[in-house]
């Protein structure tokens, strides 16, 4: 969380990525096999949306479908909703 806040404080944008090719990342960034990659983060300045292809432009402005907090927040064990 602190990394996200400091990124924002510096006028940058941070995007966490979970769906990436771990083996390709190890090759591209010369990461030894004994290291595990759990997440990849892109940090940079936000550009305007007008550089996106039309297919991505539509996706960028579509309403987002989010799960309710009761579906993702649990107390002490899975499926014991944090919200009463």
PDB file of N, CA and C in Angstrom:
ATOM      1  N   UNK A   1       0.823  -1.191   0.000  1.00  0.00           N
ATOM      2  CA  UNK A   1       0.000   0.000   0.000  1.00  0.00           C
ATOM      3  C   UNK A   1       0.867   1.255   0.000  1.00  0.00           C
ATOM      4  N   UNK A   2       1.951   1.257   0.787  1.00  0.00           N
ATOM      5  CA  UNK A   2       2.820   2.424   0.823  1.00  0.00           C
ATOM      6  C   UNK A   2       3.432   2.712  -0.536  1.00  0.00           C
ATOM      7  N   UNK A   3       3.760   1.653  -1.275  1.00  0.00           N
ATOM      8  CA  UNK A   3       4.334   1.837  -2.604  1.00  0.00           C
ATOM      9  C   UNK A   3       3.325   2.526  -3.525  1.00  0.00           C
ATOM     10  N   UNK A   4       2.066   2.109  -3.444  1.00  0.00           N
ATOM     11  CA  UNK A   4       1.018   2.725  -4.250  1.00  0.00           C
ATOM     12  C   UNK A   4       0.863   4.199  -3.883  1.00  0.00           C
ATOM     13  N   UNK A   5       0.819   4.497  -2.590  1.00  0.00           N
ATOM     14  CA  UNK A   5       0.634   5.880  -2.152  1.00  0.00           C
ATOM     15  C   UNK A   5       1.802   6.766  -2.576  1.00  0.00           C
ATOM     16  N   UNK A   6       3.019   6.261  -2.452  1.00  0.00           N
ATOM     17  CA  UNK A   6       4.183   7.055  -2.851  1.00  0.00           C
ATOM     18  C   UNK A   6       4.220   7.254  -4.361  1.00  0.00           C
ATOM     19  N   UNK A   7       3.824   6.228  -5.108  1.00  0.00           N
ATOM     20  CA  UNK A   7       3.758   6.364  -6.564  1.00  0.00           C
ATOM     21  C   UNK A   7       2.810   7.491  -6.933  1.00  0.00           C
ATOM     22  N   UNK A   8       1.623   7.479  -6.329  1.00  0.00           N
ATOM     23  CA  UNK A   8       0.624   8.525  -6.570  1.00  0.00           C
ATOM     24  C   UNK A   8       1.166   9.886  -6.142  1.00  0.00           C
ATOM     25  N   UNK A   9       1.847   9.936  -4.993  1.00  0.00           N
ATOM     26  CA  UNK A   9       2.429  11.169  -4.479  1.00  0.00           C
ATOM     27  C   UNK A   9       3.448  11.762  -5.456  1.00  0.00           C
ATOM     28  N   UNK A  10       4.147  10.901  -6.190  1.00  0.00           N
ATOM     29  CA  UNK A  10       5.153  11.344  -7.157  1.00  0.00           C
ATOM     30  C   UNK A  10       4.542  11.710  -8.514  1.00  0.00           C
ATOM     31  N   UNK A  11       3.207  11.614  -8.629  1.00  0.00           N
ATOM     32  CA  UNK A  11       2.541  11.957  -9.887  1.00  0.00           C
ATOM     33  C   UNK A  11       2.591  10.843 -10.918  1.00  0.00           C
ATOM     34  N   UNK A  12       2.811   9.629 -10.451  1.00  0.00           N
ATOM     35  CA  UNK A  12       2.904   8.477 -11.346  1.00  0.00           C
ATOM     36  C   UNK A  12       1.682   7.574 -11.176  1.00  0.00           C
ATOM     37  N   UNK A  13       1.553   6.620 -12.071  1.00  0.00           N
ATOM     38  CA  UNK A  13       0.489   5.626 -12.031  1.00  0.00           C
ATOM     39  C   UNK A  13       1.142   4.265 -11.822  1.00  0.00           C
ATOM     40  N   UNK A  14       0.505   3.423 -10.994  1.00  0.00           N
ATOM     41  CA  UNK A  14       1.010   2.077 -10.749  1.00  0.00           C
ATOM     42  C   UNK A  14      -0.072   1.077 -11.122  1.00  0.00           C
ATOM     43  N   UNK A  15       0.319   0.026 -11.847  1.00  0.00           N
ATOM     44  CA  UNK A  15      -0.638  -1.005 -12.257  1.00  0.00           C
ATOM     45  C   UNK A  15      -0.059  -2.372 -11.931  1.00  0.00           C
ATOM     46  N   UNK A  16      -0.752  -3.099 -11.039  1.00  0.00           N
ATOM     47  CA  UNK A  16      -0.313  -4.440 -10.673  1.00  0.00           C
ATOM     48  C   UNK A  16      -0.825  -5.428 -11.708  1.00  0.00           C
ATOM     49  N   UNK A  17       0.002  -6.394 -12.078  1.00  0.00           N
ATOM     50  CA  UNK A  17      -0.387  -7.396 -13.067  1.00  0.00           C
ATOM     51  C   UNK A  17      -0.221  -8.785 -12.469  1.00  0.00           C
ATOM     52  N   UNK A  18      -1.270  -9.581 -12.526  1.00  0.00           N
ATOM     53  CA  UNK A  18      -1.190 -10.953 -12.057  1.00  0.00           C
ATOM     54  C   UNK A  18      -1.074 -11.931 -13.212  1.00  0.00           C
ATOM     55  N   UNK A  19      -1.619 -11.575 -14.355  1.00  0.00           N
ATOM     56  CA  UNK A  19      -1.609 -12.468 -15.512  1.00  0.00           C
ATOM     57  C   UNK A  19      -0.461 -12.156 -16.455  1.00  0.00           C
ATOM     58  N   UNK A  20       0.678 -12.749 -16.197  1.00  0.00           N
ATOM     59  CA  UNK A  20       1.841 -12.546 -17.069  1.00  0.00           C
ATOM     60  C   UNK A  20       2.598 -13.861 -17.167  1.00  0.00           C
ATOM     61  N   UNK A  21       3.445 -13.961 -18.150  1.00  0.00           N
ATOM     62  CA  UNK A  21       4.232 -15.169 -18.394  1.00  0.00           C
ATOM     63  C   UNK A  21       5.477 -15.138 -17.495  1.00  0.00           C
ATOM     64  N   UNK A  22       5.445 -15.923 -16.423  1.00  0.00           N
ATOM     65  CA  UNK A  22       6.533 -15.927 -15.439  1.00  0.00           C
ATOM     66  C   UNK A  22       7.862 -16.295 -16.085  1.00  0.00           C
ATOM     67  N   UNK A  23       7.878 -17.334 -16.901  1.00  0.00           N
ATOM     68  CA  UNK A  23       9.122 -17.776 -17.527  1.00  0.00           C
ATOM     69  C   UNK A  23       9.686 -16.700 -18.453  1.00  0.00           C
ATOM     70  N   UNK A  24       8.814 -16.052 -19.219  1.00  0.00           N
ATOM     71  CA  UNK A  24       9.248 -14.982 -20.129  1.00  0.00           C
ATOM     72  C   UNK A  24       9.815 -13.808 -19.322  1.00  0.00           C
ATOM     73  N   UNK A  25       9.159 -13.468 -18.204  1.00  0.00           N
ATOM     74  CA  UNK A  25       9.644 -12.379 -17.353  1.00  0.00           C
ATOM     75  C   UNK A  25      11.029 -12.698 -16.803  1.00  0.00           C
ATOM     76  N   UNK A  26      11.244 -13.952 -16.399  1.00  0.00           N
ATOM     77  CA  UNK A  26      12.561 -14.354 -15.892  1.00  0.00           C
ATOM     78  C   UNK A  26      13.628 -14.221 -16.970  1.00  0.00           C
ATOM     79  N   UNK A  27      13.264 -14.564 -18.201  1.00  0.00           N
ATOM     80  CA  UNK A  27      14.213 -14.441 -19.317  1.00  0.00           C
ATOM     81  C   UNK A  27      14.509 -12.979 -19.626  1.00  0.00           C
ATOM     82  N   UNK A  28      13.463 -12.176 -19.782  1.00  0.00           N
ATOM     83  CA  UNK A  28      13.622 -10.771 -20.174  1.00  0.00           C
ATOM     84  C   UNK A  28      14.396  -9.976 -19.122  1.00  0.00           C
ATOM     85  N   UNK A  29      14.112 -10.232 -17.836  1.00  0.00           N
ATOM     86  CA  UNK A  29      14.738  -9.465 -16.766  1.00  0.00           C
ATOM     87  C   UNK A  29      15.914 -10.185 -16.107  1.00  0.00           C
ATOM     88  N   UNK A  30      16.356 -11.304 -16.695  1.00  0.00           N
ATOM     89  CA  UNK A  30      17.504 -12.073 -16.186  1.00  0.00           C
ATOM     90  C   UNK A  30      17.360 -12.423 -14.707  1.00  0.00           C
ATOM     91  N   UNK A  31      16.213 -12.973 -14.349  1.00  0.00           N
ATOM     92  CA  UNK A  31      15.941 -13.363 -12.968  1.00  0.00           C
ATOM     93  C   UNK A  31      16.315 -14.832 -12.796  1.00  0.00           C
ATOM     94  N   UNK A  32      17.198 -15.146 -11.848  1.00  0.00           N
ATOM     95  CA  UNK A  32      17.617 -16.538 -11.641  1.00  0.00           C
ATOM     96  C   UNK A  32      16.433 -17.443 -11.281  1.00  0.00           C
ATOM     97  N   UNK A  33      16.541 -18.713 -11.635  1.00  0.00           N
ATOM     98  CA  UNK A  33      15.467 -19.685 -11.419  1.00  0.00           C
ATOM     99  C   UNK A  33      15.088 -19.852  -9.950  1.00  0.00           C
ATOM    100  N   UNK A  34      16.033 -19.633  -9.027  1.00  0.00           N
ATOM    101  CA  UNK A  34      15.707 -19.834  -7.613  1.00  0.00           C
ATOM    102  C   UNK A  34      14.776 -18.758  -7.044  1.00  0.00           C
ATOM    103  N   UNK A  35      14.527 -17.704  -7.816  1.00  0.00           N
ATOM    104  CA  UNK A  35      13.595 -16.658  -7.403  1.00  0.00           C
ATOM    105  C   UNK A  35      12.216 -16.933  -7.981  1.00  0.00           C
ATOM    106  N   UNK A  36      11.183 -16.662  -7.191  1.00  0.00           N
ATOM    107  CA  UNK A  36       9.805 -16.790  -7.654  1.00  0.00           C
ATOM    108  C   UNK A  36       9.226 -15.400  -7.854  1.00  0.00           C
ATOM    109  N   UNK A  37       8.489 -15.218  -8.938  1.00  0.00           N
ATOM    110  CA  UNK A  37       7.828 -13.948  -9.213  1.00  0.00           C
ATOM    111  C   UNK A  37       6.357 -14.113  -8.857  1.00  0.00           C
ATOM    112  N   UNK A  38       5.876 -13.280  -7.946  1.00  0.00           N
ATOM    113  CA  UNK A  38       4.482 -13.364  -7.538  1.00  0.00           C
ATOM    114  C   UNK A  38       3.604 -12.306  -8.174  1.00  0.00           C
ATOM    115  N   UNK A  39       4.208 -11.191  -8.535  1.00  0.00           N
ATOM    116  CA  UNK A  39       3.443 -10.091  -9.119  1.00  0.00           C
ATOM    117  C   UNK A  39       4.388  -9.245  -9.968  1.00  0.00           C
ATOM    118  N   UNK A  40       3.828  -8.586 -10.952  1.00  0.00           N
ATOM    119  CA  UNK A  40       4.593  -7.647 -11.760  1.00  0.00           C
ATOM    120  C   UNK A  40       3.885  -6.300 -11.662  1.00  0.00           C
ATOM    121  N   UNK A  41       4.654  -5.244 -11.538  1.00  0.00           N
ATOM    122  CA  UNK A  41       4.086  -3.908 -11.382  1.00  0.00           C
ATOM    123  C   UNK A  41       4.684  -2.986 -12.440  1.00  0.00           C
ATOM    124  N   UNK A  42       3.801  -2.275 -13.134  1.00  0.00           N
ATOM    125  CA  UNK A  42       4.234  -1.248 -14.087  1.00  0.00           C
ATOM    126  C   UNK A  42       4.043   0.112 -13.420  1.00  0.00           C
ATOM    127  N   UNK A  43       5.060   0.947 -13.489  1.00  0.00           N
ATOM    128  CA  UNK A  43       4.984   2.295 -12.921  1.00  0.00           C
ATOM    129  C   UNK A  43       5.394   3.277 -14.010  1.00  0.00           C
ATOM    130  N   UNK A  44       4.599   4.326 -14.175  1.00  0.00           N
ATOM    131  CA  UNK A  44       4.927   5.321 -15.189  1.00  0.00           C
ATOM    132  C   UNK A  44       3.948   6.474 -15.173  1.00  0.00           C
ATOM    133  N   UNK A  45       4.075   7.339 -16.155  1.00  0.00           N
ATOM    134  CA  UNK A  45       3.168   8.470 -16.288  1.00  0.00           C
ATOM    135  C   UNK A  45       1.970   8.058 -17.125  1.00  0.00           C
ATOM    136  N   UNK A  46       0.788   8.521 -16.724  1.00  0.00           N
ATOM    137  CA  UNK A  46      -0.415   8.179 -17.467  1.00  0.00           C
ATOM    138  C   UNK A  46      -0.452   8.962 -18.773  1.00  0.00           C
ATOM    139  N   UNK A  47      -0.801   8.265 -19.842  1.00  0.00           N
ATOM    140  CA  UNK A  47      -0.934   8.891 -21.155  1.00  0.00           C
ATOM    141  C   UNK A  47      -2.414   9.132 -21.416  1.00  0.00           C
ATOM    142  N   UNK A  48      -2.714   9.756 -22.513  1.00  0.00           N
ATOM    143  CA  UNK A  48      -4.112   9.975 -22.869  1.00  0.00           C
ATOM    144  C   UNK A  48      -4.675   8.716 -23.506  1.00  0.00           C
ATOM    145  N   UNK A  49      -5.987   8.558 -23.431  1.00  0.00           N
ATOM    146  CA  UNK A  49      -6.630   7.371 -23.980  1.00  0.00           C
ATOM    147  C   UNK A  49      -6.664   7.374 -25.508  1.00  0.00           C
ATOM    148  N   UNK A  50      -6.424   8.507 -26.137  1.00  0.00           N
ATOM    149  CA  UNK A  50      -6.560   8.573 -27.597  1.00  0.00           C
ATOM    150  C   UNK A  50      -5.495   7.775 -28.348  1.00  0.00           C
ATOM    151  N   UNK A  51      -4.496   7.258 -27.650  1.00  0.00           N
ATOM    152  CA  UNK A  51      -3.490   6.429 -28.324  1.00  0.00           C
ATOM    153  C   UNK A  51      -3.884   4.954 -28.346  1.00  0.00           C
ATOM    154  N   UNK A  52      -4.962   4.607 -27.623  1.00  0.00           N
ATOM    155  CA  UNK A  52      -5.400   3.209 -27.560  1.00  0.00           C
ATOM    156  C   UNK A  52      -6.112   2.789 -28.838  1.00  0.00           C
ATOM    157  N   UNK A  53      -5.977   1.520 -29.227  1.00  0.00           N
ATOM    158  CA  UNK A  53      -6.791   1.007 -30.328  1.00  0.00           C
ATOM    159  C   UNK A  53      -8.261   1.028 -29.903  1.00  0.00           C
ATOM    160  N   UNK A  54      -9.164   1.069 -30.862  1.00  0.00           N
ATOM    161  CA  UNK A  54     -10.590   1.196 -30.570  1.00  0.00           C
ATOM    162  C   UNK A  54     -11.093   0.106 -29.619  1.00  0.00           C
ATOM    163  N   UNK A  55     -10.611  -1.132 -29.800  1.00  0.00           N
ATOM    164  CA  UNK A  55     -11.072  -2.230 -28.942  1.00  0.00           C
ATOM    165  C   UNK A  55     -10.716  -1.984 -27.473  1.00  0.00           C
ATOM    166  N   UNK A  56      -9.530  -1.450 -27.223  1.00  0.00           N
ATOM    167  CA  UNK A  56      -9.128  -1.160 -25.845  1.00  0.00           C
ATOM    168  C   UNK A  56      -9.782   0.114 -25.328  1.00  0.00           C
ATOM    169  N   UNK A  57     -10.064   1.049 -26.219  1.00  0.00           N
ATOM    170  CA  UNK A  57     -10.734   2.289 -25.835  1.00  0.00           C
ATOM    171  C   UNK A  57     -12.110   1.972 -25.258  1.00  0.00           C
ATOM    172  N   UNK A  58     -12.843   1.071 -25.926  1.00  0.00           N
ATOM    173  CA  UNK A  58     -14.170   0.680 -25.435  1.00  0.00           C
ATOM    174  C   UNK A  58     -14.053   0.042 -24.058  1.00  0.00           C
ATOM    175  N   UNK A  59     -13.077  -0.839 -23.899  1.00  0.00           N
ATOM    176  CA  UNK A  59     -12.884  -1.536 -22.623  1.00  0.00           C
ATOM    177  C   UNK A  59     -12.534  -0.549 -21.507  1.00  0.00           C
ATOM    178  N   UNK A  60     -11.744   0.463 -21.814  1.00  0.00           N
ATOM    179  CA  UNK A  60     -11.309   1.432 -20.814  1.00  0.00           C
ATOM    180  C   UNK A  60     -12.477   2.213 -20.225  1.00  0.00           C
ATOM    181  N   UNK A  61     -13.536   2.407 -21.011  1.00  0.00           N
ATOM    182  CA  UNK A  61     -14.655   3.215 -20.556  1.00  0.00           C
ATOM    183  C   UNK A  61     -15.900   2.410 -20.214  1.00  0.00           C
ATOM    184  N   UNK A  62     -15.806   1.076 -20.279  1.00  0.00           N
ATOM    185  CA  UNK A  62     -16.949   0.238 -19.902  1.00  0.00           C
ATOM    186  C   UNK A  62     -17.158   0.304 -18.391  1.00  0.00           C
ATOM    187  N   UNK A  63     -18.427   0.231 -17.947  1.00  0.00           N
ATOM    188  CA  UNK A  63     -18.658   0.163 -16.496  1.00  0.00           C
ATOM    189  C   UNK A  63     -17.990  -1.085 -15.924  1.00  0.00           C
ATOM    190  N   UNK A  64     -17.399  -0.956 -14.778  1.00  0.00           N
ATOM    191  CA  UNK A  64     -16.690  -2.077 -14.166  1.00  0.00           C
ATOM    192  C   UNK A  64     -17.645  -2.911 -13.317  1.00  0.00           C
ATOM    193  N   UNK A  65     -17.489  -4.212 -13.424  1.00  0.00           N
ATOM    194  CA  UNK A  65     -18.271  -5.149 -12.626  1.00  0.00           C
ATOM    195  C   UNK A  65     -17.411  -5.585 -11.443  1.00  0.00           C
ATOM    196  N   UNK A  66     -17.773  -5.177 -10.255  1.00  0.00           N
ATOM    197  CA  UNK A  66     -17.003  -5.518  -9.060  1.00  0.00           C
ATOM    198  C   UNK A  66     -17.800  -6.466  -8.171  1.00  0.00           C
ATOM    199  N   UNK A  67     -17.106  -7.382  -7.524  1.00  0.00           N
ATOM    200  CA  UNK A  67     -17.748  -8.243  -6.539  1.00  0.00           C
ATOM    201  C   UNK A  67     -18.039  -7.416  -5.293  1.00  0.00           C
ATOM    202  N   UNK A  68     -19.079  -7.806  -4.563  1.00  0.00           N
ATOM    203  CA  UNK A  68     -19.392  -7.107  -3.321  1.00  0.00           C
ATOM    204  C   UNK A  68     -18.339  -7.470  -2.271  1.00  0.00           C
ATOM    205  N   UNK A  69     -18.182  -6.607  -1.288  1.00  0.00           N
ATOM    206  CA  UNK A  69     -17.197  -6.832  -0.239  1.00  0.00           C
ATOM    207  C   UNK A  69     -17.473  -8.130   0.511  1.00  0.00           C
ATOM    208  N   UNK A  70     -18.748  -8.478   0.674  1.00  0.00           N
ATOM    209  CA  UNK A  70     -19.088  -9.713   1.390  1.00  0.00           C
ATOM    210  C   UNK A  70     -18.625 -10.964   0.638  1.00  0.00           C
ATOM    211  N   UNK A  71     -18.367 -10.836  -0.666  1.00  0.00           N
ATOM    212  CA  UNK A  71     -17.888 -11.971  -1.460  1.00  0.00           C
ATOM    213  C   UNK A  71     -16.373 -12.167  -1.372  1.00  0.00           C
ATOM    214  N   UNK A  72     -15.653 -11.132  -0.929  1.00  0.00           N
ATOM    215  CA  UNK A  72     -14.193 -11.216  -0.956  1.00  0.00           C
ATOM    216  C   UNK A  72     -13.516 -10.977   0.389  1.00  0.00           C
ATOM    217  N   UNK A  73     -14.261 -10.504   1.396  1.00  0.00           N
ATOM    218  CA  UNK A  73     -13.674 -10.203   2.705  1.00  0.00           C
ATOM    219  C   UNK A  73     -14.200 -11.191   3.740  1.00  0.00           C
ATOM    220  N   UNK A  74     -13.276 -11.922   4.374  1.00  0.00           N
ATOM    221  CA  UNK A  74     -13.663 -12.966   5.325  1.00  0.00           C
ATOM    222  C   UNK A  74     -12.960 -12.755   6.658  1.00  0.00           C
ATOM    223  N   UNK A  75     -13.568 -13.299   7.726  1.00  0.00           N
ATOM    224  CA  UNK A  75     -13.034 -13.182   9.073  1.00  0.00           C
ATOM    225  C   UNK A  75     -12.592 -14.555   9.570  1.00  0.00           C
ATOM    226  N   UNK A  76     -11.321 -14.708   9.800  1.00  0.00           N
ATOM    227  CA  UNK A  76     -10.700 -15.908  10.369  1.00  0.00           C
ATOM    228  C   UNK A  76     -10.716 -17.144   9.480  1.00  0.00           C
ATOM    229  N   UNK A  77     -11.715 -17.311   8.629  1.00  0.00           N
ATOM    230  CA  UNK A  77     -11.741 -18.462   7.731  1.00  0.00           C
ATOM    231  C   UNK A  77     -12.542 -18.137   6.478  1.00  0.00           C
ATOM    232  N   UNK A  78     -12.234 -18.863   5.420  1.00  0.00           N
ATOM    233  CA  UNK A  78     -12.904 -18.675   4.140  1.00  0.00           C
ATOM    234  C   UNK A  78     -14.403 -18.891   4.295  1.00  0.00           C
ATOM    235  N   UNK A  79     -15.183 -18.070   3.629  1.00  0.00           N
ATOM    236  CA  UNK A  79     -16.654 -18.120   3.626  1.00  0.00           C
ATOM    237  C   UNK A  79     -17.301 -17.688   4.935  1.00  0.00           C
ATOM    238  N   UNK A  80     -16.536 -17.146   5.871  1.00  0.00           N
ATOM    239  CA  UNK A  80     -17.093 -16.533   7.072  1.00  0.00           C
ATOM    240  C   UNK A  80     -17.045 -15.030   6.826  1.00  0.00           C
ATOM    241  N   UNK A  81     -18.112 -14.497   6.215  1.00  0.00           N
ATOM    242  CA  UNK A  81     -18.131 -13.116   5.746  1.00  0.00           C
ATOM    243  C   UNK A  81     -17.745 -12.135   6.847  1.00  0.00           C
ATOM    244  N   UNK A  82     -16.897 -11.198   6.490  1.00  0.00           N
ATOM    245  CA  UNK A  82     -16.487 -10.147   7.412  1.00  0.00           C
ATOM    246  C   UNK A  82     -17.670  -9.249   7.746  1.00  0.00           C
ATOM    247  N   UNK A  83     -18.583  -9.124   6.799  1.00  0.00           N
ATOM    248  CA  UNK A  83     -19.755  -8.270   6.991  1.00  0.00           C
ATOM    249  C   UNK A  83     -20.898  -9.080   7.582  1.00  0.00           C
ATOM    250  N   UNK A  84     -21.469  -8.583   8.634  1.00  0.00           N
ATOM    251  CA  UNK A  84     -22.589  -9.295   9.273  1.00  0.00           C
ATOM    252  C   UNK A  84     -23.900  -8.881   8.664  1.00  0.00           C
TER     253      UNK A  84
END
